[in-house]
Amino acid sequence: MIGKLNHVAIAVPDLEAASACYRETLGAKVSDPLAQPDHGVTVAFIELPNTKIELLHPLGEGSPIANFLEKNPSGGIHHVCYEVEDILAARDRLKSEGARVLGDGEPKIGAHGKPVLFLHPKDFLGTLVELEQV
Ligand code: CO
């Protein structure tokens, strides 16, 4: 059911330092920071030949990554995002197998302008999973 790895998201306490790490130490192409107030994060996108990395930094009050950074002050992998062809069909199949969909269970428009859903990390090996319809 799941397709390509769309991105790995890494929550970081210092977006400038994290961007420099990927740009200078790892030699990757890193975008300018992009504020996404609807999602409570500022993001820097890193394009790799086969996938993307997203550096996430909290933006505003009640950012969805604030708790994560409190528990992981030096940062860490926040979620992985897999592509699906039909997000509603994927959701219904996962729910029928007992997986929990976060929020109200309805897809939201994600960071790339496409419908996304998040799946409970306790159902997926301790990893927050995002599904994005492509
Ligand atoms: Co994501």
mmCIF file with all atom_site columns, C-alpha atoms and ligand atoms in Angstrom:
data_model
loop_
_atom_site.group_PDB
_atom_site.id
_atom_site.type_symbol
_atom_site.label_atom_id
_atom_site.label_alt_id
_atom_site.label_comp_id
_atom_site.label_asym_id
_atom_site.label_entity_id
_atom_site.label_seq_id
_atom_site.pdbx_PDB_ins_code
_atom_site.Cartn_x
_atom_site.Cartn_y
_atom_site.Cartn_z
_atom_site.occupancy
_atom_site.B_iso_or_equiv
_atom_site.pdbx_formal_charge
_atom_site.auth_seq_id
_atom_site.auth_comp_id
_atom_site.auth_asym_id
_atom_site.auth_atom_id
_atom_site.pdbx_PDB_model_num
ATOM   1   C  CA . MET A 1 1   ? 0.000   0.000  0.000  1.00 0.00 ? 1   MET A CA 1
ATOM   2   C  CA . ILE A 1 2   ? 2.656   2.557  0.917  1.00 0.00 ? 2   ILE A CA 1
ATOM   3   C  CA . GLY A 1 3   ? 4.857   3.829  -1.867 1.00 0.00 ? 3   GLY A CA 1
ATOM   4   C  CA . LYS A 1 4   ? 7.953   5.984  -1.873 1.00 0.00 ? 4   LYS A CA 1
ATOM   5   C  CA . LEU A 1 5   ? 9.517   7.555  1.177  1.00 0.00 ? 5   LEU A CA 1
ATOM   6   C  CA . ASN A 1 6   ? 8.486   11.181 0.628  1.00 0.00 ? 6   ASN A CA 1
ATOM   7   C  CA . HIS A 1 7   ? 10.511  12.687 3.453  1.00 0.00 ? 7   HIS A CA 1
ATOM   8   C  CA . VAL A 1 8   ? 12.055  12.241 6.862  1.00 0.00 ? 8   VAL A CA 1
ATOM   9   C  CA . ALA A 1 9   ? 11.313  15.113 9.247  1.00 0.00 ? 9   ALA A CA 1
ATOM   10  C  CA . ILE A 1 10  ? 13.861  16.078 11.870 1.00 0.00 ? 10  ILE A CA 1
ATOM   11  C  CA . ALA A 1 11  ? 12.892  18.424 14.698 1.00 0.00 ? 11  ALA A CA 1
ATOM   12  C  CA . VAL A 1 12  ? 15.714  20.820 15.514 1.00 0.00 ? 12  VAL A CA 1
ATOM   13  C  CA . PRO A 1 13  ? 16.268  23.364 18.292 1.00 0.00 ? 13  PRO A CA 1
ATOM   14  C  CA . ASP A 1 14  ? 18.297  25.713 16.058 1.00 0.00 ? 14  ASP A CA 1
ATOM   15  C  CA . LEU A 1 15  ? 17.213  25.862 12.428 1.00 0.00 ? 15  LEU A CA 1
ATOM   16  C  CA . GLU A 1 16  ? 20.154  27.951 11.286 1.00 0.00 ? 16  GLU A CA 1
ATOM   17  C  CA . ALA A 1 17  ? 22.691  25.579 12.828 1.00 0.00 ? 17  ALA A CA 1
ATOM   18  C  CA . ALA A 1 18  ? 20.823  22.557 11.470 1.00 0.00 ? 18  ALA A CA 1
ATOM   19  C  CA . SER A 1 19  ? 20.709  24.060 7.963  1.00 0.00 ? 19  SER A CA 1
ATOM   20  C  CA . ALA A 1 20  ? 24.429  24.784 8.144  1.00 0.00 ? 20  ALA A CA 1
ATOM   21  C  CA . CYS A 1 21  ? 25.097  21.198 9.224  1.00 0.00 ? 21  CYS A CA 1
ATOM   22  C  CA . TYR A 1 22  ? 23.300  19.803 6.173  1.00 0.00 ? 22  TYR A CA 1
ATOM   23  C  CA . ARG A 1 23  ? 24.586  22.473 3.786  1.00 0.00 ? 23  ARG A CA 1
ATOM   24  C  CA . GLU A 1 24  ? 28.204  22.662 4.836  1.00 0.00 ? 24  GLU A CA 1
ATOM   25  C  CA . THR A 1 25  ? 29.063  19.453 6.657  1.00 0.00 ? 25  THR A CA 1
ATOM   26  C  CA . LEU A 1 26  ? 26.918  17.080 4.607  1.00 0.00 ? 26  LEU A CA 1
ATOM   27  C  CA . GLY A 1 27  ? 27.053  19.066 1.366  1.00 0.00 ? 27  GLY A CA 1
ATOM   28  C  CA . ALA A 1 28  ? 23.315  19.061 0.656  1.00 0.00 ? 28  ALA A CA 1
ATOM   29  C  CA . LYS A 1 29  ? 21.114  21.665 -1.009 1.00 0.00 ? 29  LYS A CA 1
ATOM   30  C  CA . VAL A 1 30  ? 19.070  23.326 1.757  1.00 0.00 ? 30  VAL A CA 1
ATOM   31  C  CA . SER A 1 31  ? 16.213  25.762 1.099  1.00 0.00 ? 31  SER A CA 1
ATOM   32  C  CA . ASP A 1 32  ? 15.689  29.027 2.906  1.00 0.00 ? 32  ASP A CA 1
ATOM   33  C  CA . PRO A 1 33  ? 13.526  28.677 6.025  1.00 0.00 ? 33  PRO A CA 1
ATOM   34  C  CA . LEU A 1 34  ? 9.804   28.767 5.258  1.00 0.00 ? 34  LEU A CA 1
ATOM   35  C  CA . ALA A 1 35  ? 7.321   29.721 7.986  1.00 0.00 ? 35  ALA A CA 1
ATOM   36  C  CA . GLN A 1 36  ? 4.219   27.533 7.990  1.00 0.00 ? 36  GLN A CA 1
ATOM   37  C  CA . PRO A 1 37  ? 2.002   29.157 10.629 1.00 0.00 ? 37  PRO A CA 1
ATOM   38  C  CA . ASP A 1 38  ? -0.901  26.800 9.863  1.00 0.00 ? 38  ASP A CA 1
ATOM   39  C  CA . HIS A 1 39  ? 1.321   23.909 10.953 1.00 0.00 ? 39  HIS A CA 1
ATOM   40  C  CA . GLY A 1 40  ? 3.111   25.654 13.820 1.00 0.00 ? 40  GLY A CA 1
ATOM   41  C  CA . VAL A 1 41  ? 6.549   25.095 12.292 1.00 0.00 ? 41  VAL A CA 1
ATOM   42  C  CA . THR A 1 42  ? 9.258   26.747 10.272 1.00 0.00 ? 42  THR A CA 1
ATOM   43  C  CA . VAL A 1 43  ? 10.691  24.301 7.739  1.00 0.00 ? 43  VAL A CA 1
ATOM   44  C  CA . ALA A 1 44  ? 13.885  24.038 5.728  1.00 0.00 ? 44  ALA A CA 1
ATOM   45  C  CA . PHE A 1 45  ? 13.664  21.547 2.856  1.00 0.00 ? 45  PHE A CA 1
ATOM   46  C  CA . ILE A 1 46  ? 16.611  19.439 1.787  1.00 0.00 ? 46  ILE A CA 1
ATOM   47  C  CA . GLU A 1 47  ? 16.414  17.770 -1.597 1.00 0.00 ? 47  GLU A CA 1
ATOM   48  C  CA . LEU A 1 48  ? 18.262  14.491 -1.900 1.00 0.00 ? 48  LEU A CA 1
ATOM   49  C  CA . PRO A 1 49  ? 18.376  12.426 -5.094 1.00 0.00 ? 49  PRO A CA 1
ATOM   50  C  CA . ASN A 1 50  ? 15.869  9.882  -3.789 1.00 0.00 ? 50  ASN A CA 1
ATOM   51  C  CA . THR A 1 51  ? 13.893  11.678 -1.058 1.00 0.00 ? 51  THR A CA 1
ATOM   52  C  CA . LYS A 1 52  ? 13.707  14.808 1.067  1.00 0.00 ? 52  LYS A CA 1
ATOM   53  C  CA . ILE A 1 53  ? 14.678  15.781 4.573  1.00 0.00 ? 53  ILE A CA 1
ATOM   54  C  CA . GLU A 1 54  ? 12.648  18.424 6.378  1.00 0.00 ? 54  GLU A CA 1
ATOM   55  C  CA . LEU A 1 55  ? 14.150  20.328 9.262  1.00 0.00 ? 55  LEU A CA 1
ATOM   56  C  CA . LEU A 1 56  ? 11.318  21.428 11.577 1.00 0.00 ? 56  LEU A CA 1
ATOM   57  C  CA . HIS A 1 57  ? 11.539  24.186 14.128 1.00 0.00 ? 57  HIS A CA 1
ATOM   58  C  CA . PRO A 1 58  ? 8.658   25.293 16.382 1.00 0.00 ? 58  PRO A CA 1
ATOM   59  C  CA . LEU A 1 59  ? 6.740   28.404 15.332 1.00 0.00 ? 59  LEU A CA 1
ATOM   60  C  CA . GLY A 1 60  ? 4.349   30.194 17.666 1.00 0.00 ? 60  GLY A CA 1
ATOM   61  C  CA . GLU A 1 61  ? 2.475   28.974 20.716 1.00 0.00 ? 61  GLU A CA 1
ATOM   62  C  CA . GLY A 1 62  ? 1.436   25.336 20.965 1.00 0.00 ? 62  GLY A CA 1
ATOM   63  C  CA . SER A 1 63  ? 3.622   24.076 18.128 1.00 0.00 ? 63  SER A CA 1
ATOM   64  C  CA . PRO A 1 64  ? 3.004   20.360 17.510 1.00 0.00 ? 64  PRO A CA 1
ATOM   65  C  CA . ILE A 1 65  ? 6.746   19.724 17.829 1.00 0.00 ? 65  ILE A CA 1
ATOM   66  C  CA . ALA A 1 66  ? 7.291   21.676 21.084 1.00 0.00 ? 66  ALA A CA 1
ATOM   67  C  CA . ASN A 1 67  ? 6.786   18.622 23.328 1.00 0.00 ? 67  ASN A CA 1
ATOM   68  C  CA . PHE A 1 68  ? 9.042   16.509 21.159 1.00 0.00 ? 68  PHE A CA 1
ATOM   69  C  CA . LEU A 1 69  ? 11.867  19.015 21.481 1.00 0.00 ? 69  LEU A CA 1
ATOM   70  C  CA . GLU A 1 70  ? 11.333  19.219 25.218 1.00 0.00 ? 70  GLU A CA 1
ATOM   71  C  CA . LYS A 1 71  ? 11.905  15.460 25.401 1.00 0.00 ? 71  LYS A CA 1
ATOM   72  C  CA . ASN A 1 72  ? 14.692  15.562 22.781 1.00 0.00 ? 72  ASN A CA 1
ATOM   73  C  CA . PRO A 1 73  ? 16.468  18.868 23.395 1.00 0.00 ? 73  PRO A CA 1
ATOM   74  C  CA . SER A 1 74  ? 19.197  18.267 20.841 1.00 0.00 ? 74  SER A CA 1
ATOM   75  C  CA . GLY A 1 75  ? 16.627  17.311 18.189 1.00 0.00 ? 75  GLY A CA 1
ATOM   76  C  CA . GLY A 1 76  ? 15.734  14.002 16.564 1.00 0.00 ? 76  GLY A CA 1
ATOM   77  C  CA . ILE A 1 77  ? 13.731  12.220 13.898 1.00 0.00 ? 77  ILE A CA 1
ATOM   78  C  CA . HIS A 1 78  ? 10.134  13.387 14.334 1.00 0.00 ? 78  HIS A CA 1
ATOM   79  C  CA . HIS A 1 79  ? 8.312   11.447 11.622 1.00 0.00 ? 79  HIS A CA 1
ATOM   80  C  CA . VAL A 1 80  ? 8.630   9.625  8.343  1.00 0.00 ? 80  VAL A CA 1
ATOM   81  C  CA . CYS A 1 81  ? 6.289   10.299 5.429  1.00 0.00 ? 81  CYS A CA 1
ATOM   82  C  CA . TYR A 1 82  ? 5.197   7.628  2.966  1.00 0.00 ? 82  TYR A CA 1
ATOM   83  C  CA . GLU A 1 83  ? 3.344   8.280  -0.251 1.00 0.00 ? 83  GLU A CA 1
ATOM   84  C  CA . VAL A 1 84  ? -0.016  6.667  -0.936 1.00 0.00 ? 84  VAL A CA 1
ATOM   85  C  CA . GLU A 1 85  ? -2.166  6.853  -4.032 1.00 0.00 ? 85  GLU A CA 1
ATOM   86  C  CA . ASP A 1 86  ? -5.518  7.121  -2.242 1.00 0.00 ? 86  ASP A CA 1
ATOM   87  C  CA . ILE A 1 87  ? -5.374  8.529  1.258  1.00 0.00 ? 87  ILE A CA 1
ATOM   88  C  CA . LEU A 1 88  ? -8.987  7.750  2.160  1.00 0.00 ? 88  LEU A CA 1
ATOM   89  C  CA . ALA A 1 89  ? -8.648  4.148  1.041  1.00 0.00 ? 89  ALA A CA 1
ATOM   90  C  CA . ALA A 1 90  ? -5.389  3.886  2.991  1.00 0.00 ? 90  ALA A CA 1
ATOM   91  C  CA . ARG A 1 91  ? -7.004  5.377  6.090  1.00 0.00 ? 91  ARG A CA 1
ATOM   92  C  CA . ASP A 1 92  ? -9.996  3.061  5.947  1.00 0.00 ? 92  ASP A CA 1
ATOM   93  C  CA . ARG A 1 93  ? -7.824  0.001  5.487  1.00 0.00 ? 93  ARG A CA 1
ATOM   94  C  CA . LEU A 1 94  ? -5.556  0.988  8.404  1.00 0.00 ? 94  LEU A CA 1
ATOM   95  C  CA . LYS A 1 95  ? -8.514  1.757  10.660 1.00 0.00 ? 95  LYS A CA 1
ATOM   96  C  CA . SER A 1 96  ? -10.068 -1.607 9.839  1.00 0.00 ? 96  SER A CA 1
ATOM   97  C  CA . GLU A 1 97  ? -6.814  -3.173 11.028 1.00 0.00 ? 97  GLU A CA 1
ATOM   98  C  CA . GLY A 1 98  ? -6.998  -1.282 14.308 1.00 0.00 ? 98  GLY A CA 1
ATOM   99  C  CA . ALA A 1 99  ? -4.490  1.489  13.606 1.00 0.00 ? 99  ALA A CA 1
ATOM   100 C  CA . ARG A 1 100 ? -5.217  4.889  15.127 1.00 0.00 ? 100 ARG A CA 1
ATOM   101 C  CA . VAL A 1 101 ? -5.338  7.975  12.947 1.00 0.00 ? 101 VAL A CA 1
ATOM   102 C  CA . LEU A 1 102 ? -4.464  11.184 14.798 1.00 0.00 ? 102 LEU A CA 1
ATOM   103 C  CA . GLY A 1 103 ? -6.765  14.191 15.025 1.00 0.00 ? 103 GLY A CA 1
ATOM   104 C  CA . ASP A 1 104 ? -10.280 13.922 13.658 1.00 0.00 ? 104 ASP A CA 1
ATOM   105 C  CA . GLY A 1 105 ? -9.221  11.321 11.111 1.00 0.00 ? 105 GLY A CA 1
ATOM   106 C  CA . GLU A 1 106 ? -9.827  13.593 8.148  1.00 0.00 ? 106 GLU A CA 1
ATOM   107 C  CA . PRO A 1 107 ? -6.906  14.419 5.827  1.00 0.00 ? 107 PRO A CA 1
ATOM   108 C  CA . LYS A 1 108 ? -5.437  17.910 6.165  1.00 0.00 ? 108 LYS A CA 1
ATOM   109 C  CA . ILE A 1 109 ? -3.505  19.849 3.554  1.00 0.00 ? 109 ILE A CA 1
ATOM   110 C  CA . GLY A 1 110 ? 0.136   19.304 4.465  1.00 0.00 ? 110 GLY A CA 1
ATOM   111 C  CA . ALA A 1 111 ? 3.384   21.178 3.969  1.00 0.00 ? 111 ALA A CA 1
ATOM   112 C  CA . HIS A 1 112 ? 3.426   20.370 0.241  1.00 0.00 ? 112 HIS A CA 1
ATOM   113 C  CA . GLY A 1 113 ? -0.168  21.341 -0.502 1.00 0.00 ? 113 GLY A CA 1
ATOM   114 C  CA . LYS A 1 114 ? -1.311  17.713 -0.619 1.00 0.00 ? 114 LYS A CA 1
ATOM   115 C  CA . PRO A 1 115 ? -3.651  15.756 1.685  1.00 0.00 ? 115 PRO A CA 1
ATOM   116 C  CA . VAL A 1 116 ? -1.903  14.163 4.678  1.00 0.00 ? 116 VAL A CA 1
ATOM   117 C  CA . LEU A 1 117 ? -2.762  12.079 7.733  1.00 0.00 ? 117 LEU A CA 1
ATOM   118 C  CA . PHE A 1 118 ? -0.707  11.086 10.758 1.00 0.00 ? 118 PHE A CA 1
ATOM   119 C  CA . LEU A 1 119 ? -0.779  7.629  12.338 1.00 0.00 ? 119 LEU A CA 1
ATOM   120 C  CA . HIS A 1 120 ? -0.263  6.936  16.029 1.00 0.00 ? 120 HIS A CA 1
ATOM   121 C  CA . PRO A 1 121 ? 3.389   6.078  16.783 1.00 0.00 ? 121 PRO A CA 1
ATOM   122 C  CA . LYS A 1 122 ? 2.361   3.329  19.224 1.00 0.00 ? 122 LYS A CA 1
ATOM   123 C  CA . ASP A 1 123 ? 0.839   1.419  16.307 1.00 0.00 ? 123 ASP A CA 1
ATOM   124 C  CA . PHE A 1 124 ? 3.957   1.771  14.112 1.00 0.00 ? 124 PHE A CA 1
ATOM   125 C  CA . LEU A 1 125 ? 7.009   0.712  16.080 1.00 0.00 ? 125 LEU A CA 1
ATOM   126 C  CA . GLY A 1 126 ? 7.308   3.930  18.028 1.00 0.00 ? 126 GLY A CA 1
ATOM   127 C  CA . THR A 1 127 ? 7.503   6.061  14.896 1.00 0.00 ? 127 THR A CA 1
ATOM   128 C  CA . LEU A 1 128 ? 5.084   8.817  13.953 1.00 0.00 ? 128 LEU A CA 1
ATOM   129 C  CA . VAL A 1 129 ? 4.019   8.054  10.369 1.00 0.00 ? 129 VAL A CA 1
ATOM   130 C  CA . GLU A 1 130 ? 2.651   10.624 7.941  1.00 0.00 ? 130 GLU A CA 1
ATOM   131 C  CA . LEU A 1 131 ? 0.825   9.508  4.819  1.00 0.00 ? 131 LEU A CA 1
ATOM   132 C  CA . GLU A 1 132 ? 0.727   11.882 1.877  1.00 0.00 ? 132 GLU A CA 1
ATOM   133 C  CA . GLN A 1 133 ? -1.439  11.405 -1.168 1.00 0.00 ? 133 GLN A CA 1
ATOM   134 C  CA . VAL A 1 134 ? 0.563   12.021 -4.317 1.00 0.00 ? 134 VAL A CA 1
HETATM 135 CO CO . CO  B 2 .   ? 6.018   15.681 7.158  1.00 0.00 ? 1   CO  B CO 1
#
